[in-house]
Amino acid sequence: MIVLGIETSCDETAAAVLDGGRKVLSSVVASQDDVHAPYGGVVPELASRRHLEMIVPVIRRALAEAGVGLRDLDGIAVTQGPGLVGSLLVGCSAAKALAWVHGTPIVGVNHLEGHIYAAFLEERVPDFPFLALVVSGGHTALYAAETARRYARVGQTRDDAAGEAFDKVAKLLGLGYPGGPAIERASLGGDATAIRFPTATMSDRAMDFSFSGIKTAVSLHVRRAGSLSAAQVSDVAASFQATVVKMLVKQTVLAGTRLGTRRVVLTGGVAANTHLRQMLERACGERGWELLVPSPRLCTDNAAMIAAAGNDRLEAGERAPLTMNAIPDLALA
Ligand code: KG4
Ligand code: ZN
């Protein structure tokens, strides 16, 4: 089955073609970083406008690189939510137009399920059941994946997403946008033990996260310091990164222990972070758990992961009507 995936939930216009749900024939990602960088974060109205300009060329390129035409498609999978409504609408409208013209079956895919399916595009794929830590710019949550297409949310952030904290702290430190890669680069020469930022603990023993406290702590530290040298910026970046990673690993281990997990999937944009990959690898290794992490380019937003999730839904007989629409707060579990 040849499936076209379309992803426009945030600030990447992406299209990909998959063969058999696992073989990536093409994966095109048009980044909007240049549009949003001056603002230090995604501006929804500008994102929708850029999606409108890019959606047709990006789909065309994905088809051309895969060497397939619209008539060769057995299905179209499009991100239905969660995400920015104006951005989601562009992808959904394009998918529905193609489906209507060519009579192609379509399915709506949950963006977070897409992130989890990125793990199925690697050589070593996860067996069910597994625990998934989805950590991105808009979401930070733990899901217990029992069987295909069945998820239970066991924990989530109570305020900011981890990626959002990376982006905001990078802005505070004048490191530019997107913040995650910028913090990771800046932290390379820094001392991760230089500043002790607070870690959030849940008084109700919940397997949740909170990143607003550390964001405020960094903001206070920067204000108190007045001006920071490059070396001091590196220390703040490294200390912040280490603290966020510590919190992510701690709650994942807590959830895994309580659930009797043997396998963990780490995915989402922040999963591209080397320190997080290493620390979770170590924590899982110590417990005899298998850790599966997609390669960095599959962790950040792309349409191959959407096509992979959509392929399974199409194979299971799922079809979306042409009245399907964007759902900005679509839940996974
Ligand atoms: O999954 P994603 O591409 O988009 C959303 O669904 O949100 O995640 C984007 C987020 C941004 O906040 C970005 O700063 C963060 O992932 N990110 C990183 C790294 N690369 C991207 N965070 C930490 N370290 C990285 N290397
Ligand atoms: Zn994402």
Short mmCIF file of C-alpha atoms and ligand atoms in Angstrom, two decimals:
data_model
loop_
_atom_site.label_atom_id
_atom_site.label_comp_id
_atom_site.label_asym_id
_atom_site.label_seq_id
_atom_site.Cartn_x
_atom_site.Cartn_y
_atom_site.Cartn_z
CA MET A 1 0.00 0.00 0.00
CA ILE A 2 1.35 3.42 -1.05
CA VAL A 3 0.34 6.16 1.40
CA LEU A 4 0.87 9.90 1.22
CA GLY A 5 1.30 11.56 4.61
CA ILE A 6 0.62 15.25 5.18
CA GLU A 7 1.66 17.15 8.32
CA THR A 8 0.98 20.83 9.02
CA SER A 9 0.13 20.90 12.73
CA CYS A 10 2.64 23.56 13.74
CA ASP A 11 5.45 25.22 11.83
CA GLU A 12 6.73 22.56 9.45
CA THR A 13 5.01 21.89 6.12
CA ALA A 14 5.69 18.21 5.48
CA ALA A 15 4.70 15.48 3.04
CA ALA A 16 6.00 11.92 2.71
CA VAL A 17 5.29 8.78 0.72
CA LEU A 18 5.50 5.37 2.40
CA ASP A 19 5.38 1.91 0.87
CA GLY A 20 3.90 -0.78 3.10
CA GLY A 21 3.82 1.56 6.09
CA ARG A 22 7.53 1.11 6.81
CA LYS A 23 9.54 1.96 3.70
CA VAL A 24 10.07 5.71 3.35
CA LEU A 25 10.06 6.52 -0.40
CA SER A 26 10.29 10.25 0.31
CA SER A 27 10.03 12.64 3.25
CA VAL A 28 9.99 16.37 2.59
CA VAL A 29 10.01 18.86 5.48
CA ALA A 30 9.83 22.59 4.75
CA SER A 31 10.84 24.38 7.93
CA GLN A 32 9.41 27.79 8.81
CA ASP A 33 12.19 28.60 11.29
CA ASP A 34 13.15 31.72 9.30
CA VAL A 35 9.57 33.04 9.55
CA HIS A 36 9.29 32.66 13.34
CA ALA A 37 12.90 33.23 14.45
CA PRO A 38 12.52 37.04 14.76
CA TYR A 39 9.69 36.46 17.26
CA GLY A 40 11.41 33.70 19.29
CA GLY A 41 8.39 31.43 18.87
CA VAL A 42 5.71 30.31 16.43
CA VAL A 43 3.30 33.04 15.29
CA PRO A 44 0.13 31.09 14.36
CA GLU A 45 -1.14 33.49 11.68
CA LEU A 46 2.24 33.54 9.91
CA ALA A 47 2.44 29.74 10.16
CA SER A 48 -0.90 29.25 8.36
CA ARG A 49 0.08 31.66 5.62
CA ARG A 50 3.39 29.90 4.99
CA HIS A 51 1.66 26.50 5.00
CA LEU A 52 -0.68 27.81 2.28
CA GLU A 53 2.27 28.84 0.12
CA MET A 54 4.21 25.61 0.70
CA ILE A 55 1.65 22.81 0.82
CA VAL A 56 1.33 22.19 -2.94
CA PRO A 57 5.07 22.40 -3.77
CA VAL A 58 5.91 20.17 -0.78
CA ILE A 59 3.37 17.48 -1.80
CA ARG A 60 4.56 17.69 -5.41
CA ARG A 61 8.16 17.20 -4.32
CA ALA A 62 7.32 14.26 -2.07
CA LEU A 63 5.51 12.52 -4.94
CA ALA A 64 8.29 13.29 -7.43
CA GLU A 65 11.03 12.04 -5.11
CA ALA A 66 9.05 8.86 -4.47
CA GLY A 67 8.43 8.44 -8.20
CA VAL A 68 4.68 8.05 -7.79
CA GLY A 69 1.68 9.96 -9.13
CA LEU A 70 -1.54 10.90 -7.34
CA ARG A 71 -3.32 7.99 -9.02
CA ASP A 72 -0.84 5.51 -7.52
CA LEU A 73 -1.85 6.41 -3.97
CA ASP A 74 -3.81 3.82 -2.00
CA GLY A 75 -4.47 6.26 0.80
CA ILE A 76 -3.80 9.68 2.27
CA ALA A 77 -3.04 10.23 5.97
CA VAL A 78 -3.27 13.74 7.34
CA THR A 79 -2.64 15.19 10.78
CA GLN A 80 -6.05 16.09 12.21
CA GLY A 81 -4.83 17.39 15.59
CA PRO A 82 -3.66 18.41 18.08
CA GLY A 83 -2.06 21.60 16.83
CA LEU A 84 -2.70 25.13 15.64
CA VAL A 85 -6.12 25.25 14.01
CA GLY A 86 -5.10 27.48 11.11
CA SER A 87 -2.10 25.27 10.37
CA LEU A 88 -4.04 22.00 10.65
CA LEU A 89 -6.75 23.33 8.32
CA VAL A 90 -4.27 23.78 5.46
CA GLY A 91 -3.17 20.12 5.57
CA CYS A 92 -6.70 18.79 6.07
CA SER A 93 -8.07 20.88 3.19
CA ALA A 94 -5.29 19.74 0.86
CA ALA A 95 -5.83 16.08 1.82
CA LYS A 96 -9.59 16.30 1.34
CA ALA A 97 -9.24 18.05 -2.03
CA LEU A 98 -6.89 15.31 -3.31
CA ALA A 99 -9.14 12.58 -1.90
CA TRP A 100 -12.21 14.08 -3.53
CA VAL A 101 -10.60 14.55 -6.95
CA HIS A 102 -8.98 11.11 -7.10
CA GLY A 103 -11.38 9.10 -4.95
CA THR A 104 -8.51 8.20 -2.59
CA PRO A 105 -9.34 6.94 0.93
CA ILE A 106 -8.21 9.29 3.71
CA VAL A 107 -7.67 8.98 7.45
CA GLY A 108 -7.08 11.63 10.08
CA VAL A 109 -4.05 10.94 12.27
CA ASN A 110 -3.37 12.16 15.81
CA HIS A 111 -0.05 14.03 15.72
CA LEU A 112 1.09 12.36 18.96
CA GLU A 113 0.35 8.90 17.58
CA GLY A 114 2.45 9.98 14.61
CA HIS A 115 5.37 10.76 16.92
CA ILE A 116 5.04 7.27 18.45
CA TYR A 117 4.94 5.67 14.98
CA ALA A 118 8.28 7.28 14.13
CA ALA A 119 9.71 4.40 16.17
CA PHE A 120 8.25 1.95 13.64
CA LEU A 121 10.23 3.51 10.80
CA GLU A 122 13.53 2.31 12.21
CA GLU A 123 15.07 -1.10 11.62
CA ARG A 124 14.42 -2.28 15.19
CA VAL A 125 10.71 -1.70 15.86
CA PRO A 126 9.09 -1.82 19.32
CA ASP A 127 6.97 -4.79 20.37
CA PHE A 128 3.82 -4.08 22.35
CA PRO A 129 3.29 -3.26 25.16
CA PHE A 130 5.58 -0.29 25.69
CA LEU A 131 5.73 3.02 27.54
CA ALA A 132 6.09 6.09 25.30
CA LEU A 133 7.54 9.41 26.40
CA VAL A 134 6.34 11.97 23.85
CA VAL A 135 8.22 15.17 24.41
CA SER A 136 7.82 18.03 21.96
CA GLY A 137 7.23 21.76 21.68
CA GLY A 138 3.52 21.44 22.37
CA HIS A 139 3.31 18.25 24.46
CA THR A 140 5.04 16.30 27.17
CA ALA A 141 3.25 13.11 28.13
CA LEU A 142 3.68 9.45 28.99
CA TYR A 143 1.50 6.89 27.24
CA ALA A 144 1.10 3.19 27.93
CA ALA A 145 0.71 1.59 24.48
CA GLU A 146 -1.00 -1.74 25.09
CA THR A 147 -1.59 -2.86 21.52
CA ALA A 148 -1.62 -1.05 18.17
CA ARG A 149 -3.87 2.04 18.20
CA ARG A 150 -4.70 1.71 21.92
CA TYR A 151 -3.10 4.17 24.31
CA ALA A 152 -3.62 5.14 27.94
CA ARG A 153 -2.16 8.42 29.12
CA VAL A 154 -0.38 7.87 32.43
CA GLY A 155 1.20 11.29 32.89
CA GLN A 156 1.43 14.72 31.32
CA THR A 157 2.76 18.21 31.89
CA ARG A 158 0.70 20.41 34.16
CA ASP A 159 1.98 23.61 32.55
CA ASP A 160 4.60 24.07 29.82
CA ALA A 161 5.81 21.38 27.45
CA ALA A 162 9.52 20.55 27.77
CA GLY A 163 10.25 21.88 24.27
CA GLU A 164 8.40 25.08 25.10
CA ALA A 165 10.69 25.50 28.14
CA PHE A 166 13.75 24.98 25.89
CA ASP A 167 12.41 27.61 23.47
CA LYS A 168 11.59 30.15 26.19
CA VAL A 169 14.92 29.72 28.00
CA ALA A 170 16.82 30.04 24.72
CA LYS A 171 14.96 33.29 24.10
CA LEU A 172 15.91 34.53 27.60
CA LEU A 173 19.55 33.69 26.91
CA GLY A 174 19.43 35.32 23.46
CA LEU A 175 20.24 32.01 21.76
CA GLY A 176 17.63 32.23 19.01
CA TYR A 177 14.88 29.97 17.73
CA PRO A 178 14.25 27.03 17.74
CA GLY A 179 15.55 26.88 21.28
CA GLY A 180 16.18 23.16 21.76
CA PRO A 181 19.08 22.78 19.33
CA ALA A 182 20.43 26.22 20.39
CA ILE A 183 20.48 25.22 24.09
CA GLU A 184 22.08 21.90 23.21
CA ARG A 185 24.84 23.66 21.25
CA ALA A 186 25.41 26.30 23.95
CA SER A 187 25.56 23.68 26.70
CA LEU A 188 28.43 21.82 25.02
CA GLY A 189 31.16 23.90 26.68
CA GLY A 190 29.16 24.55 29.85
CA ASP A 191 29.24 23.14 33.37
CA ALA A 192 25.95 21.34 34.08
CA THR A 193 26.58 21.54 37.83
CA ALA A 194 27.24 25.31 37.84
CA ILE A 195 23.69 26.30 38.84
CA ARG A 196 21.23 24.25 40.88
CA PHE A 197 17.84 24.81 39.30
CA PRO A 198 14.82 23.36 41.14
CA THR A 199 13.22 20.11 39.99
CA ALA A 200 9.45 19.82 40.27
CA THR A 201 8.04 17.07 42.46
CA MET A 202 4.40 16.01 42.42
CA SER A 203 2.91 16.08 45.92
CA ASP A 204 0.20 13.63 44.84
CA ARG A 205 2.71 11.06 43.50
CA ALA A 206 1.30 11.58 40.01
CA MET A 207 3.46 10.68 37.03
CA ASP A 208 3.13 14.24 35.73
CA PHE A 209 5.64 16.91 34.72
CA SER A 210 6.02 20.62 35.40
CA PHE A 211 8.45 22.95 33.68
CA SER A 212 7.17 26.41 34.56
CA GLY A 213 9.20 26.50 37.81
CA ILE A 214 12.55 25.98 36.13
CA LYS A 215 11.67 28.49 33.44
CA THR A 216 10.99 31.11 36.15
CA ALA A 217 14.18 30.12 38.00
CA VAL A 218 16.27 30.68 34.85
CA SER A 219 14.54 34.00 34.26
CA LEU A 220 15.33 35.14 37.84
CA HIS A 221 18.93 33.94 37.53
CA VAL A 222 19.43 35.88 34.28
CA ARG A 223 17.83 39.04 35.72
CA ARG A 224 19.97 38.88 38.87
CA ALA A 225 23.16 38.30 36.91
CA GLY A 226 22.57 41.39 34.76
CA SER A 227 24.75 40.52 31.80
CA LEU A 228 26.14 37.06 31.18
CA SER A 229 29.42 36.16 29.50
CA ALA A 230 29.40 33.48 26.81
CA ALA A 231 30.83 31.01 29.35
CA GLN A 232 28.08 31.87 31.85
CA VAL A 233 25.41 31.43 29.16
CA SER A 234 26.87 27.98 28.48
CA ASP A 235 26.70 27.13 32.19
CA VAL A 236 23.05 28.23 32.43
CA ALA A 237 22.17 26.29 29.26
CA ALA A 238 23.94 23.15 30.48
CA SER A 239 22.45 23.37 33.99
CA PHE A 240 18.95 23.97 32.59
CA GLN A 241 19.24 21.10 30.10
CA ALA A 242 20.52 18.70 32.76
CA THR A 243 17.65 19.60 35.11
CA VAL A 244 14.94 19.17 32.45
CA VAL A 245 16.44 15.85 31.39
CA LYS A 246 16.60 14.72 35.03
CA MET A 247 12.88 15.46 35.46
CA LEU A 248 11.95 13.67 32.23
CA VAL A 249 13.99 10.60 33.13
CA LYS A 250 12.74 10.49 36.73
CA GLN A 251 9.04 10.48 35.84
CA THR A 252 9.58 7.99 33.02
CA VAL A 253 11.36 5.63 35.42
CA LEU A 254 8.61 6.12 38.02
CA ALA A 255 5.89 5.32 35.45
CA GLY A 256 7.84 2.40 34.02
CA THR A 257 8.40 0.91 37.48
CA ARG A 258 4.75 1.25 38.48
CA LEU A 259 3.53 -0.23 35.20
CA GLY A 260 6.07 -3.05 35.10
CA THR A 261 7.43 -1.73 31.80
CA ARG A 262 10.06 -3.67 29.84
CA ARG A 263 10.24 -1.34 26.84
CA VAL A 264 10.34 2.45 26.43
CA VAL A 265 9.92 4.58 23.31
CA LEU A 266 11.32 8.12 23.40
CA THR A 267 9.98 10.43 20.70
CA GLY A 268 9.03 14.03 19.76
CA GLY A 269 11.25 16.99 18.92
CA VAL A 270 13.01 17.10 22.30
CA ALA A 271 13.97 13.43 21.82
CA ALA A 272 16.53 14.77 19.32
CA ASN A 273 18.47 15.96 22.39
CA THR A 274 21.65 13.93 22.85
CA HIS A 275 21.82 14.35 26.64
CA LEU A 276 18.23 13.14 27.05
CA ARG A 277 18.89 10.15 24.79
CA GLN A 278 22.00 9.23 26.77
CA MET A 279 20.49 9.65 30.24
CA LEU A 280 17.33 7.70 29.41
CA GLU A 281 19.44 5.01 27.76
CA ARG A 282 21.44 4.70 30.97
CA ALA A 283 18.33 4.62 33.20
CA CYS A 284 16.64 1.99 31.04
CA GLY A 285 19.85 -0.05 30.77
CA GLU A 286 20.21 -0.17 34.55
CA ARG A 287 16.71 -1.66 34.79
CA GLY A 288 17.02 -4.07 31.91
CA TRP A 289 14.46 -2.14 29.86
CA GLU A 290 14.79 -1.82 26.11
CA LEU A 291 14.88 1.79 24.87
CA LEU A 292 13.86 2.67 21.32
CA VAL A 293 14.52 6.18 20.02
CA PRO A 294 13.93 7.19 16.39
CA SER A 295 16.78 8.99 14.62
CA PRO A 296 16.70 12.76 15.28
CA ARG A 297 15.15 13.67 11.91
CA LEU A 298 12.24 11.31 12.65
CA CYS A 299 11.83 12.70 16.19
CA THR A 300 11.09 16.25 15.02
CA ASP A 301 7.93 16.93 13.03
CA ASN A 302 7.73 15.08 9.71
CA ALA A 303 5.07 13.46 7.54
CA ALA A 304 6.64 9.97 7.31
CA MET A 305 5.49 9.29 10.89
CA ILE A 306 1.97 10.47 9.98
CA ALA A 307 1.89 8.18 6.93
CA ALA A 308 3.11 5.27 9.11
CA ALA A 309 0.32 5.75 11.66
CA GLY A 310 -2.22 6.35 8.87
CA ASN A 311 -1.13 3.21 7.03
CA ASP A 312 -2.09 1.05 10.01
CA ARG A 313 -5.46 2.77 10.35
CA LEU A 314 -6.17 2.41 6.61
CA GLU A 315 -5.20 -1.27 6.78
CA ALA A 316 -7.58 -1.68 9.71
CA GLY A 317 -10.34 -0.37 7.45
CA GLU A 318 -10.61 3.10 8.96
CA ARG A 319 -11.81 5.88 6.63
CA ALA A 320 -12.49 9.54 7.30
CA PRO A 321 -15.45 11.21 5.59
CA LEU A 322 -14.79 14.26 3.41
CA THR A 323 -16.48 16.25 6.17
CA MET A 324 -13.55 15.48 8.51
CA ASN A 325 -11.97 18.57 9.96
CA ALA A 326 -9.10 19.84 12.06
CA ILE A 327 -9.45 19.22 15.82
CA PRO A 328 -6.94 21.52 17.60
CA ASP A 329 -7.30 19.75 20.99
CA LEU A 330 -7.60 16.17 19.71
CA ALA A 331 -6.73 13.75 22.54
CA LEU A 332 -4.75 10.53 22.01
CA ALA A 333 -5.89 8.39 24.91
O1 KG4 B 1 7.93 17.52 17.73
P1 KG4 B 1 8.34 18.88 17.30
O2 KG4 B 1 9.18 19.02 16.07
O3 KG4 B 1 7.10 19.82 17.13
C1 KG4 B 1 5.99 19.74 18.00
O4 KG4 B 1 5.16 18.84 17.81
O5 KG4 B 1 5.98 20.59 18.93
O6 KG4 B 1 9.12 19.53 18.55
C2 KG4 B 1 9.65 20.81 18.49
C3 KG4 B 1 10.33 21.11 19.81
C4 KG4 B 1 10.80 22.54 19.93
O7 KG4 B 1 10.40 23.06 21.18
C5 KG4 B 1 12.32 22.41 19.85
O8 KG4 B 1 13.00 23.41 20.57
C6 KG4 B 1 12.53 21.05 20.47
O9 KG4 B 1 11.47 20.26 19.99
N1 KG4 B 1 13.81 20.45 20.07
C7 KG4 B 1 14.79 20.16 20.95
C8 KG4 B 1 15.89 19.69 20.16
N2 KG4 B 1 15.50 19.70 18.85
C9 KG4 B 1 14.22 20.17 18.82
N3 KG4 B 1 14.87 20.26 22.28
C10 KG4 B 1 16.03 19.91 22.88
N4 KG4 B 1 17.11 19.47 22.20
C11 KG4 B 1 17.09 19.35 20.85
N5 KG4 B 1 18.16 18.92 20.19
ZN ZN B 2 5.37 17.24 16.95
#
